[in-house]
XYZ file of C-alpha atoms in Angstrom:
680
model
C -145.306 -8.753 -7.859
C -143.750 -11.202 -10.317
C -141.767 -14.279 -9.092
C -138.001 -14.478 -9.916
C -137.550 -18.002 -11.305
C -133.813 -17.862 -11.709
C -131.831 -20.594 -9.923
C -131.948 -24.348 -9.565
C -134.046 -24.259 -6.496
C -136.604 -21.837 -4.963
C -137.271 -22.349 -1.252
C -137.139 -26.060 -1.581
C -138.780 -26.088 -5.042
C -137.240 -26.706 -8.466
C -136.729 -23.617 -10.724
C -138.488 -23.412 -14.184
C -135.660 -21.181 -15.318
C -133.055 -22.617 -17.958
C -129.405 -22.744 -17.704
C -128.742 -19.634 -19.936
C -131.054 -17.538 -17.502
C -129.230 -18.749 -14.536
C -125.912 -17.618 -16.003
C -127.260 -14.241 -17.006
C -128.437 -13.837 -13.438
C -125.194 -14.724 -12.157
C -123.459 -11.998 -14.332
C -126.161 -9.528 -12.989
C -125.542 -10.365 -9.361
C -121.711 -9.867 -9.977
C -122.580 -6.336 -11.055
C -124.470 -5.515 -7.831
C -122.420 -3.603 -5.110
C -121.059 -5.608 -2.324
C -123.854 -4.893 0.232
C -126.536 -5.578 -2.446
C -124.825 -8.824 -3.354
C -125.088 -9.843 0.411
C -128.708 -9.282 0.452
C -129.329 -11.198 -2.969
C -127.275 -14.076 -1.385
C -129.182 -14.129 1.657
C -132.647 -14.112 -0.144
C -131.728 -16.410 -3.074
C -129.802 -19.483 -1.731
C -128.612 -22.143 -4.041
C -129.591 -24.763 -1.559
C -132.828 -25.220 0.507
C -133.123 -24.289 4.035
C -133.924 -27.299 6.176
C -134.892 -25.201 9.370
C -135.366 -21.516 10.450
C -132.583 -21.692 12.873
C -130.204 -23.125 10.552
C -131.178 -20.685 7.736
C -130.726 -17.728 10.322
C -127.220 -19.001 11.265
C -126.193 -19.259 7.575
C -127.504 -15.841 6.925
C -125.453 -14.587 9.874
C -122.372 -16.217 8.460
C -123.009 -14.949 5.013
C -123.398 -11.485 6.353
C -120.286 -11.727 8.456
C -118.293 -12.883 5.369
C -119.764 -10.030 3.437
C -118.924 -7.466 6.071
C -115.272 -8.672 6.085
C -115.126 -8.502 2.246
C -116.457 -4.797 2.599
C -113.754 -3.931 5.046
C -111.133 -5.322 3.004
C -112.190 -3.436 -0.140
C -112.391 -0.186 1.855
C -116.060 -0.039 1.618
C -116.889 -0.054 5.413
C -118.873 2.915 6.750
C -120.238 3.848 3.235
C -122.962 6.446 3.661
C -126.306 6.445 1.845
C -127.510 2.955 2.860
C -131.410 2.851 2.877
C -132.670 2.062 6.434
C -136.009 0.735 5.139
C -134.186 -1.892 3.113
C -132.440 -3.148 6.386
C -135.759 -3.242 8.256
C -137.324 -4.978 5.250
C -134.413 -7.617 5.454
C -134.791 -8.267 9.079
C -138.546 -8.621 8.885
C -138.011 -11.110 6.097
C -135.856 -13.216 8.318
C -138.357 -12.921 11.328
C -141.510 -13.519 9.518
C -140.821 -16.779 8.266
C -143.366 -19.679 8.860
C -142.622 -22.918 10.536
C -141.135 -24.405 7.316
C -139.212 -21.255 6.274
C -140.848 -21.284 2.834
C -142.387 -17.791 2.873
C -140.766 -15.480 0.072
C -139.392 -12.237 0.611
C -140.844 -9.320 -1.063
C -138.383 -9.309 -3.775
C -139.850 -6.422 -5.898
C -139.502 -3.993 -2.990
C -136.130 -5.138 -2.504
C -135.114 -4.457 -6.069
C -136.745 -1.006 -5.896
C -134.581 -0.316 -2.797
C -131.271 -1.518 -4.535
C -132.133 0.694 -7.520
C -132.537 3.837 -5.155
C -129.270 2.783 -3.481
C -127.320 2.608 -6.607
C -128.723 5.885 -7.739
C -127.618 7.606 -4.528
C -124.191 6.032 -4.799
C -121.616 7.928 -6.912
C -120.083 5.884 -9.835
C -116.843 4.009 -8.757
C -113.721 5.503 -9.537
C -111.474 3.532 -11.698
C -108.454 1.834 -9.937
C -105.247 3.496 -10.473
C -102.560 0.976 -11.853
C -100.149 0.129 -9.134
C -96.660 1.730 -9.636
C -94.020 -0.811 -10.168
C -91.422 -0.459 -7.279
C -88.052 -1.224 -8.610
C -85.212 -1.738 -6.510
C -82.361 0.788 -6.290
C -79.091 -0.905 -6.555
C -76.960 2.107 -7.753
C -75.018 2.123 -4.465
C -74.081 -1.556 -4.962
C -74.071 -1.765 -8.759
C -73.400 1.412 -10.277
C -74.211 1.960 -14.035
C -71.800 0.658 -16.418
C -69.595 3.394 -18.019
C -69.140 3.043 -21.809
C -65.445 2.450 -22.796
C -63.797 5.367 -24.435
C -63.681 5.085 -28.267
C -60.480 3.458 -29.444
C -58.292 6.012 -31.198
C -55.137 3.799 -31.835
C -54.034 0.219 -31.766
C -50.709 -1.496 -30.672
C -48.525 -1.745 -33.679
C -50.651 0.971 -35.501
C -52.606 2.601 -36.762
C -52.413 5.527 -34.514
C -54.416 7.707 -36.961
C -57.736 6.199 -37.945
C -58.618 8.423 -40.705
C -57.546 6.018 -43.505
C -58.926 2.810 -41.695
C -61.897 3.729 -39.535
C -63.103 0.166 -39.445
C -59.581 -1.431 -38.381
C -61.461 -2.538 -35.108
C -63.009 -5.435 -36.933
C -60.006 -6.501 -38.734
C -58.281 -9.799 -38.325
C -55.065 -8.083 -37.615
C -56.366 -6.863 -34.081
C -56.684 -10.467 -32.438
C -53.626 -11.657 -34.376
C -51.384 -8.922 -32.677
C -52.829 -9.974 -29.282
C -51.804 -13.533 -29.796
C -55.361 -14.810 -30.773
C -56.286 -16.885 -33.821
C -52.784 -18.205 -34.158
C -54.263 -21.515 -35.710
C -56.548 -19.638 -38.080
C -56.385 -20.663 -41.683
C -58.693 -20.128 -44.742
C -59.967 -23.083 -46.780
C -59.059 -21.874 -50.160
C -61.589 -22.697 -52.955
C -60.011 -23.873 -56.151
C -61.567 -25.625 -59.155
C -58.348 -25.993 -61.012
C -58.517 -29.838 -61.388
C -61.932 -29.620 -62.885
C -60.768 -27.387 -65.599
C -57.646 -29.310 -66.186
C -59.428 -32.661 -66.394
C -62.162 -31.384 -68.550
C -62.435 -33.202 -71.910
C -63.192 -30.553 -74.638
C -63.854 -30.949 -78.293
C -60.995 -31.969 -80.614
C -59.319 -29.208 -82.594
C -60.835 -30.101 -85.831
C -64.290 -28.890 -84.613
C -63.768 -25.173 -86.043
C -67.241 -24.175 -85.190
C -66.641 -24.772 -81.387
C -63.124 -23.348 -81.253
C -63.845 -20.357 -83.573
C -66.410 -19.051 -81.070
C -64.541 -20.025 -78.058
C -61.362 -18.220 -79.092
C -63.177 -15.060 -80.117
C -65.024 -14.853 -76.715
C -61.825 -13.733 -75.032
C -62.142 -16.443 -72.354
C -60.288 -19.441 -73.882
C -56.911 -18.527 -72.014
C -58.825 -19.179 -68.668
C -58.322 -23.017 -69.400
C -54.626 -22.589 -69.268
C -54.207 -20.602 -65.952
C -55.422 -23.326 -63.374
C -53.276 -24.943 -60.821
C -54.178 -28.338 -59.236
C -52.884 -27.152 -55.901
C -52.843 -23.879 -54.066
C -50.990 -22.824 -51.023
C -53.552 -22.109 -48.273
C -51.159 -20.849 -45.788
C -49.596 -18.296 -48.162
C -52.886 -16.903 -49.505
C -54.270 -16.741 -45.723
C -51.132 -14.749 -44.915
C -51.738 -12.307 -47.775
C -55.491 -12.155 -47.133
C -54.896 -11.083 -43.443
C -53.263 -7.920 -44.876
C -56.075 -6.928 -47.141
C -58.040 -3.845 -46.258
C -61.293 -3.149 -47.830
C -61.033 0.705 -47.476
C -58.196 0.887 -49.765
C -58.649 -2.254 -51.834
C -54.890 -3.158 -51.217
C -52.505 -5.208 -49.193
C -50.790 -3.421 -46.463
C -47.169 -4.649 -46.246
C -44.120 -3.503 -44.404
C -42.738 -2.161 -47.742
C -45.960 -0.334 -48.507
C -49.190 -0.879 -50.334
C -49.713 -3.348 -53.205
C -52.676 -4.750 -54.999
C -53.925 -6.841 -57.982
C -54.536 -4.327 -60.753
C -56.394 -4.567 -64.016
C -52.933 -4.668 -65.594
C -52.119 -7.803 -63.490
C -55.403 -9.287 -64.722
C -54.748 -8.558 -68.422
C -51.042 -9.955 -68.099
C -51.698 -12.931 -65.897
C -54.929 -14.249 -67.670
C -55.081 -12.583 -71.017
C -58.946 -11.876 -70.647
C -60.654 -8.497 -71.624
C -60.446 -5.561 -69.197
C -62.224 -3.068 -71.488
C -65.890 -2.820 -72.230
C -68.870 -2.780 -70.014
C -68.724 -4.510 -66.763
C -71.461 -7.168 -65.666
C -74.331 -5.045 -64.391
C -76.998 -7.656 -63.443
C -79.101 -6.754 -60.301
C -78.232 -8.723 -57.260
C -76.151 -11.955 -57.116
C -78.541 -14.279 -58.744
C -81.917 -14.392 -60.672
C -85.177 -16.082 -59.787
C -85.864 -19.692 -60.393
C -88.508 -18.711 -63.043
C -86.080 -16.615 -65.012
C -83.302 -19.195 -64.603
C -85.508 -22.119 -65.905
C -86.516 -20.073 -68.943
C -82.973 -19.175 -69.861
C -81.717 -22.797 -69.215
C -84.490 -24.134 -71.564
C -83.795 -21.532 -74.270
C -80.033 -21.319 -74.244
C -78.824 -24.486 -72.832
C -81.266 -26.946 -74.219
C -81.920 -28.040 -70.507
C -85.268 -29.833 -70.177
C -87.495 -28.116 -67.954
C -88.169 -31.103 -65.695
C -84.470 -31.710 -65.066
C -83.966 -28.036 -64.585
C -86.500 -27.855 -61.890
C -85.113 -30.806 -60.116
C -81.471 -29.357 -60.450
C -82.600 -25.826 -58.913
C -84.353 -27.762 -56.101
C -81.053 -29.759 -55.500
C -79.057 -26.590 -55.481
C -81.493 -24.518 -53.533
C -81.626 -21.678 -56.144
C -81.038 -20.727 -59.649
C -77.755 -22.551 -59.938
C -76.470 -25.528 -61.951
C -73.886 -27.884 -60.552
C -70.750 -28.563 -62.314
C -71.576 -32.236 -62.751
C -75.016 -31.440 -64.306
C -73.592 -28.824 -66.500
C -70.914 -31.034 -67.814
C -73.415 -33.791 -68.711
C -75.576 -31.219 -70.435
C -72.566 -30.175 -72.476
C -71.900 -33.722 -73.583
C -75.418 -34.320 -74.263
C -75.579 -31.309 -76.623
C -72.362 -32.110 -78.292
C -73.678 -35.576 -79.166
C -76.814 -34.205 -80.332
C -75.088 -31.699 -82.537
C -72.864 -34.270 -84.134
C -75.708 -36.616 -84.676
C -77.998 -33.851 -86.279
C -74.999 -32.879 -88.612
C -74.507 -36.567 -89.539
C -78.292 -37.058 -90.187
C -78.161 -33.824 -92.238
C -80.955 -32.166 -90.118
C -82.079 -28.699 -90.785
C -79.285 -26.066 -90.324
C -81.224 -24.193 -87.717
C -81.506 -27.362 -85.553
C -77.757 -28.109 -86.010
C -76.891 -24.392 -85.179
C -79.074 -24.330 -82.098
C -77.399 -27.525 -80.651
C -73.729 -26.169 -81.392
C -74.512 -22.813 -79.661
C -76.072 -24.645 -76.678
C -72.841 -26.691 -76.511
C -70.612 -23.574 -76.557
C -72.709 -21.805 -73.882
C -72.400 -24.841 -71.648
C -68.709 -24.853 -71.965
C -68.289 -21.174 -71.349
C -70.452 -21.102 -68.380
C -68.630 -24.039 -66.811
C -65.327 -22.279 -67.618
C -66.093 -18.875 -66.017
C -68.046 -20.620 -63.228
C -64.990 -22.714 -62.143
C -62.435 -19.948 -62.635
C -63.069 -16.118 -62.220
C -66.485 -16.608 -60.497
C -65.686 -19.591 -58.200
C -67.865 -19.217 -55.074
C -67.488 -20.782 -51.644
C -69.489 -23.676 -52.318
C -67.241 -24.679 -55.196
C -70.226 -26.931 -56.392
C -72.198 -24.762 -58.799
C -72.405 -21.703 -61.145
C -75.050 -19.014 -60.975
C -77.364 -19.166 -63.873
C -77.267 -15.176 -63.812
C -73.929 -15.323 -65.674
C -75.730 -16.978 -68.687
C -77.223 -13.463 -69.395
C -73.997 -12.487 -70.888
C -73.678 -15.640 -73.119
C -76.916 -15.204 -74.791
C -75.520 -13.666 -77.920
C -72.143 -15.409 -78.515
C -70.885 -12.822 -81.091
C -70.914 -10.285 -78.130
C -69.176 -12.227 -75.412
C -65.798 -10.494 -75.936
C -67.414 -7.141 -75.325
C -67.996 -7.584 -71.799
C -65.391 -6.569 -69.341
C -64.650 -10.065 -67.697
C -61.336 -8.941 -66.277
C -62.834 -6.066 -64.024
C -65.741 -8.052 -63.095
C -63.737 -11.061 -62.090
C -61.298 -8.876 -60.257
C -64.136 -7.236 -58.316
C -65.557 -10.731 -57.509
C -62.085 -11.699 -55.961
C -61.778 -8.304 -54.085
C -65.278 -9.070 -52.472
C -63.983 -12.269 -51.086
C -60.797 -10.641 -49.898
C -62.965 -8.124 -47.973
C -64.625 -11.199 -46.182
C -61.224 -12.982 -45.557
C -59.970 -9.852 -43.685
C -62.544 -10.467 -40.927
C -61.826 -12.826 -38.062
C -64.922 -15.101 -38.446
C -64.338 -15.913 -42.128
C -63.317 -19.652 -42.840
C -63.610 -20.173 -46.601
C -61.950 -18.047 -49.377
C -63.668 -17.739 -52.853
C -62.821 -15.985 -56.002
C -60.273 -17.077 -58.577
C -57.579 -18.019 -56.192
C -55.221 -19.262 -59.221
C -54.985 -15.604 -60.082
C -54.309 -14.607 -56.453
C -51.399 -17.139 -56.225
C -50.087 -16.311 -59.553
C -50.006 -12.611 -58.560
C -48.016 -13.524 -55.462
C -45.526 -15.727 -57.375
C -45.023 -12.999 -60.093
C -44.318 -10.169 -57.638
C -42.670 -11.985 -54.579
C -39.684 -14.197 -55.402
C -39.309 -15.771 -52.242
C -42.734 -16.605 -51.250
C -44.527 -19.926 -52.164
C -43.014 -23.013 -53.312
C -43.107 -23.173 -57.255
C -41.441 -24.366 -60.424
C -41.026 -22.350 -63.558
C -42.317 -24.105 -66.667
C -39.477 -24.558 -69.209
C -41.807 -25.016 -71.989
C -43.391 -21.593 -71.374
C -43.601 -18.984 -74.028
C -45.052 -15.501 -73.887
C -47.868 -16.426 -76.156
C -49.583 -17.955 -73.174
C -50.769 -16.086 -70.056
C -48.161 -15.095 -67.618
C -49.883 -17.342 -64.913
C -49.162 -20.287 -66.943
C -45.372 -19.748 -66.308
C -45.553 -21.139 -62.919
C -46.163 -24.577 -61.544
C -46.923 -24.101 -57.663
C -46.337 -26.659 -54.993
C -48.887 -27.436 -52.330
C -47.837 -25.740 -49.221
C -48.891 -26.003 -45.492
C -52.372 -24.951 -44.570
C -51.159 -23.061 -41.502
C -49.780 -19.502 -42.329
C -47.628 -19.006 -39.336
C -44.454 -19.205 -41.106
C -45.516 -16.861 -43.855
C -46.764 -14.167 -41.257
C -43.398 -13.971 -39.888
C -41.759 -13.898 -43.288
C -44.015 -10.990 -44.416
C -43.295 -9.101 -41.292
C -39.656 -9.212 -42.085
C -39.756 -8.999 -45.831
C -37.268 -6.802 -47.525
C -37.584 -4.516 -50.532
C -35.214 -6.633 -52.743
C -37.770 -9.475 -52.279
C -40.425 -7.623 -54.468
C -40.795 -7.379 -58.120
C -42.896 -4.413 -58.706
C -42.968 -4.584 -62.574
C -42.585 -8.300 -63.412
C -44.136 -8.046 -67.036
C -41.523 -6.031 -68.949
C -40.577 -8.956 -71.007
C -44.121 -9.820 -71.342
C -45.333 -6.509 -72.912
C -44.712 -7.632 -76.534
C -47.366 -10.122 -76.235
C -49.628 -8.291 -73.794
C -48.967 -4.537 -73.977
C -50.021 -2.029 -71.253
C -53.522 -0.782 -71.580
C -54.346 2.731 -70.595
C -57.581 1.654 -69.024
C -55.333 0.299 -66.202
C -55.208 3.790 -64.860
C -58.744 3.939 -64.117
C -59.401 4.961 -60.405
C -62.888 4.275 -59.019
C -65.354 1.570 -58.562
C -65.330 -1.806 -60.332
C -68.346 -4.104 -59.932
C -69.823 -7.615 -60.821
C -73.357 -7.020 -60.541
C -75.151 -4.425 -58.161
C -74.238 -6.467 -55.055
C -70.490 -6.534 -55.658
C -68.824 -3.310 -55.871
C -65.157 -2.602 -54.832
C -62.600 0.161 -55.283
C -59.797 -0.061 -57.663
C -57.155 2.704 -56.841
C -53.922 2.374 -58.741
C -52.675 5.684 -57.369
C -51.969 3.912 -54.156
C -49.543 1.339 -56.025
C -47.520 3.623 -58.384
C -44.542 1.502 -57.920
C -46.370 -1.248 -59.747
C -46.436 0.999 -62.744
C -42.845 2.193 -62.535
C -43.369 5.499 -60.837
C -42.129 6.833 -57.347
C -44.915 6.083 -54.868
C -46.295 9.226 -53.098
C -48.767 9.619 -50.148
C -52.074 8.967 -52.005
C -55.380 10.749 -51.760
C -58.069 9.397 -49.426
C -60.080 6.756 -51.008
C -63.266 8.672 -50.676
C -61.756 11.165 -53.129
C -60.958 8.682 -55.770
C -64.064 6.254 -55.257
C -66.926 8.557 -54.374
C -69.772 7.369 -52.208
C -73.395 7.054 -53.292
C -72.928 5.566 -56.719
C -75.017 2.652 -58.236
C -74.354 0.184 -61.002
C -75.589 2.771 -63.592
C -73.498 5.589 -62.596
C -70.336 3.289 -62.092
C -70.769 1.992 -65.525
C -70.927 5.478 -66.980
C -67.773 6.447 -64.865
C -65.879 3.633 -66.223
C -66.946 4.296 -69.748
C -65.835 7.948 -69.609
C -62.861 7.314 -67.230
C -60.537 9.992 -68.973
C -62.774 12.767 -67.764
C -62.633 12.403 -64.000
C -61.639 8.829 -62.831
C -58.112 8.738 -64.305
C -54.595 8.913 -62.663
C -53.087 11.679 -64.747
C -49.405 12.194 -65.523
C -49.355 14.864 -62.750
C -50.533 12.437 -60.235
C -48.190 9.701 -61.349
C -45.096 11.653 -60.580
C -41.626 10.924 -61.679
C -40.535 7.620 -62.931
C -38.479 5.421 -60.494
C -34.745 5.072 -60.539
C -34.836 2.167 -58.203
C -37.954 0.060 -58.282
C -38.876 0.835 -54.595
C -38.441 4.602 -54.592
C -40.876 6.466 -52.723
C -41.300 10.133 -51.605
C -39.755 11.068 -48.253
C -41.912 10.265 -45.479
C -44.180 7.775 -47.176
C -43.184 4.764 -45.054
C -43.661 6.621 -41.672
C -47.061 7.787 -42.771
C -47.921 4.166 -43.605
C -46.928 3.097 -40.084
C -48.961 5.931 -38.614
C -52.331 5.214 -40.680
C -52.025 1.402 -41.046
C -50.864 -1.849 -39.477
C -48.188 -3.186 -41.842
C -47.181 -5.943 -39.411
C -49.391 -8.669 -38.095
C -47.308 -10.108 -35.153
C -45.577 -8.123 -32.280
C -41.842 -8.010 -32.225
C -39.965 -10.726 -30.287
C -38.692 -9.557 -26.967
C -35.237 -10.420 -27.742
C -35.239 -8.372 -30.989
C -34.586 -4.665 -30.768
C -37.501 -2.384 -31.783
C -37.682 -1.526 -35.357
C -38.229 1.939 -36.589
C -40.923 2.499 -39.192
C -38.383 4.012 -41.646
C -35.781 1.134 -41.213
C -37.041 -0.997 -44.153
C -36.452 1.895 -46.459
C -33.051 2.695 -44.910
C -31.879 -0.794 -45.148
C -32.232 -0.737 -48.936
C -31.366 2.757 -49.736
C -27.944 2.447 -47.697
C -26.399 4.977 -45.458
C -28.007 8.330 -45.203
C -25.775 11.167 -46.000
C -26.604 13.589 -43.402
C -24.520 16.332 -44.645
C -26.107 16.356 -48.012
C -29.605 16.287 -46.694
C -29.030 19.206 -44.156
C -27.255 21.144 -46.909
C -30.137 20.691 -49.255
C -32.582 21.801 -46.569
C -30.534 24.858 -45.634
C -30.510 26.004 -49.232
C -34.247 25.545 -49.578
C -34.738 27.499 -46.489
C -32.392 30.301 -47.687
C -34.106 30.577 -51.070
C -37.368 30.815 -49.356
C -36.112 33.452 -46.790
C -34.771 35.663 -49.623
C -38.028 35.688 -51.254
C -41.378 37.297 -50.139
C -43.396 34.764 -48.216
C -46.927 34.939 -46.944
C -48.077 32.834 -44.096
C -49.423 29.910 -46.281
C -46.039 29.693 -48.272
C -43.979 29.748 -45.113
C -46.099 26.718 -43.846
C -45.240 24.901 -47.015
C -41.632 25.393 -46.745
C -41.653 24.356 -43.061
C -43.461 21.169 -43.902
C -41.111 20.235 -46.683
C -38.203 20.845 -44.390
C -39.627 18.883 -41.729
C -40.287 15.919 -44.189
C -36.785 16.142 -45.815
C -35.229 15.779 -42.175
C -37.135 12.591 -41.459
C -34.667 10.276 -43.000
C -31.921 11.843 -41.085
C -33.975 11.245 -37.796
C -34.441 7.777 -38.832
C -30.737 7.172 -39.627
C -29.465 8.572 -36.325
C -31.956 6.555 -34.308
C -30.685 3.524 -36.118
C -27.051 4.382 -35.428
C -27.872 4.949 -31.848
C -29.476 1.632 -31.365
C -26.399 -0.081 -32.888
C -24.146 1.642 -30.381
C -26.509 0.806 -27.509
C -26.696 -2.798 -28.653
C -22.953 -3.058 -28.625
C -22.884 -4.138 -32.296
C -20.208 -1.524 -33.083
C -17.981 -2.386 -30.085
C -17.962 -6.134 -31.047
C -16.918 -5.163 -34.574
C -14.082 -3.119 -33.232
C -12.966 -5.702 -30.794
C -12.989 -8.224 -33.569
C -10.962 -6.203 -35.706
C -8.508 -5.372 -32.983
C -8.168 -8.967 -32.199
C -7.628 -9.830 -35.921
C -4.800 -7.212 -36.028
C -3.236 -8.623 -33.020
C -3.225 -12.106 -34.339
C -1.704 -11.087 -37.649
C 1.038 -9.165 -35.806
C 1.921 -12.237 -33.701
C 1.938 -14.309 -36.965
C 4.300 -11.946 -38.842
C 6.603 -11.860 -35.729
C 7.055 -15.584 -35.918
């Protein structure tokens, strides 16, 4: 029988086993069942036994502890324990000599343990305890989801046109929230107006700049913009339609507005770059090649601007450096190629600065994206790009963001935005008209706006109570000789400034701005189809006459009065939109949706309207009608009678408010006084 030499002591003697063997033995002991563990512990103690009595007491204590553990683990009364192993255990305790150093027959014990393990079935894996959760449904019933909102106070009651209206800023404004909200309007007008450019005698510079179609942008900038006014209009913008929703109907900034106000191209291919910016590596390569920007300075500038962007200060310094180098090379009569390269770099620096500070103004107002340098590489092709449509899409994109409650800054070309307001709305925004203005200049140069208050509260109320006679739907009639109407303005569909900025341009929703009677327009999804990318949009714009065009039939008749609409247009607008931002004051009587139209068009001739409806019905009844035709006739009659209904409601409210009685009493009192005066 071999001796087991595992452990620090063996019956008072030191063990020859090393520490790794002791650790392995401890692992093996852990794997033995509980009763076997007890025996192993009783036969191989960590400390020597001083006396037999003491060792026996310790063994009894150990056995008691082990038995208690067995009871806790549910192993009490386990069958299959070998009786011979128990007798051997007792004999080993009784047959110890006086010093207690006689060893137990460990080989026999190991054999008995192996037999015991063989007889015992493998232990069943413990089932994971089921987590008991408290049931609190009695006290805290589950939350019930609120029903979907189908209408809003003040409109719309029909969400088919504006399904995302719940996220619009008009919702909290109507509830009395965000009253102090205003937008920080980004404007680089002073940068352009204070920019020192080449003298007129440098023909090599001005010939290219004038041919680019972008030179007029330096004449359409204002030192001040009215933050409150632009905020009030931006709060009425709806991304689904790409229009401002006002009490008098929809209006928007069209391609014709851009052409007349800025005199920049609105035809050609729209900017079609991928994303909003290029990589730093591509930007560095373009800056070195097309701007003569040293690579070390370019890397430092990109690191400062945290991307492929050039700050306006660095770009202006680069423009001046290239200009000096070009003049010096020309004076020293260097090779023509070197002189031409420096001249082109000078022109590109200026044009990049010009578009970055105007039509592509971002919220930082500090830099211009290098991606726009892509369209300035060949200076002879700059005028072939559609800067007007892409710049308008860039402004539309920021208006989309401004219509959300959390927006604080407003980018885009806000000088164009304010010029559009001053051209179409006579009483909104303080301005002077430049007496030196001639129609050779862009129409935006006609105005000199004043700096207004940043809070839009006054403008919100003014827009809610605006009248038709305050709007100029077609302000460019006198300007057509210089800037004639272009047929591309009838394009309906998507416009873009790269793949990341895509917005709808829907002129059929603002027919009055083109001199036609406004009808109830198609749904935007019909005009601007979903699922289009930058390539299909470019193709649709290039072939707009085939499918993406407002035909003469869709335009309808010309207006007699500038504000003419089809019957039922205003009630439809109030049903599907939210033309007013603030709720009515309690002291004021409620306003019917059609009152704005009635206040301008004058008294409704009930007799003429009913006579016309009766004549139409008689004509339909005399003919042979199927069910579909009959429904059309009934619908038309219903629409024709809506103005009568609105007129009668207005008359009734006047009587209820006592307005008519006051007038009669005043007239009677005046007549009595006149009679008394004549008798004297």
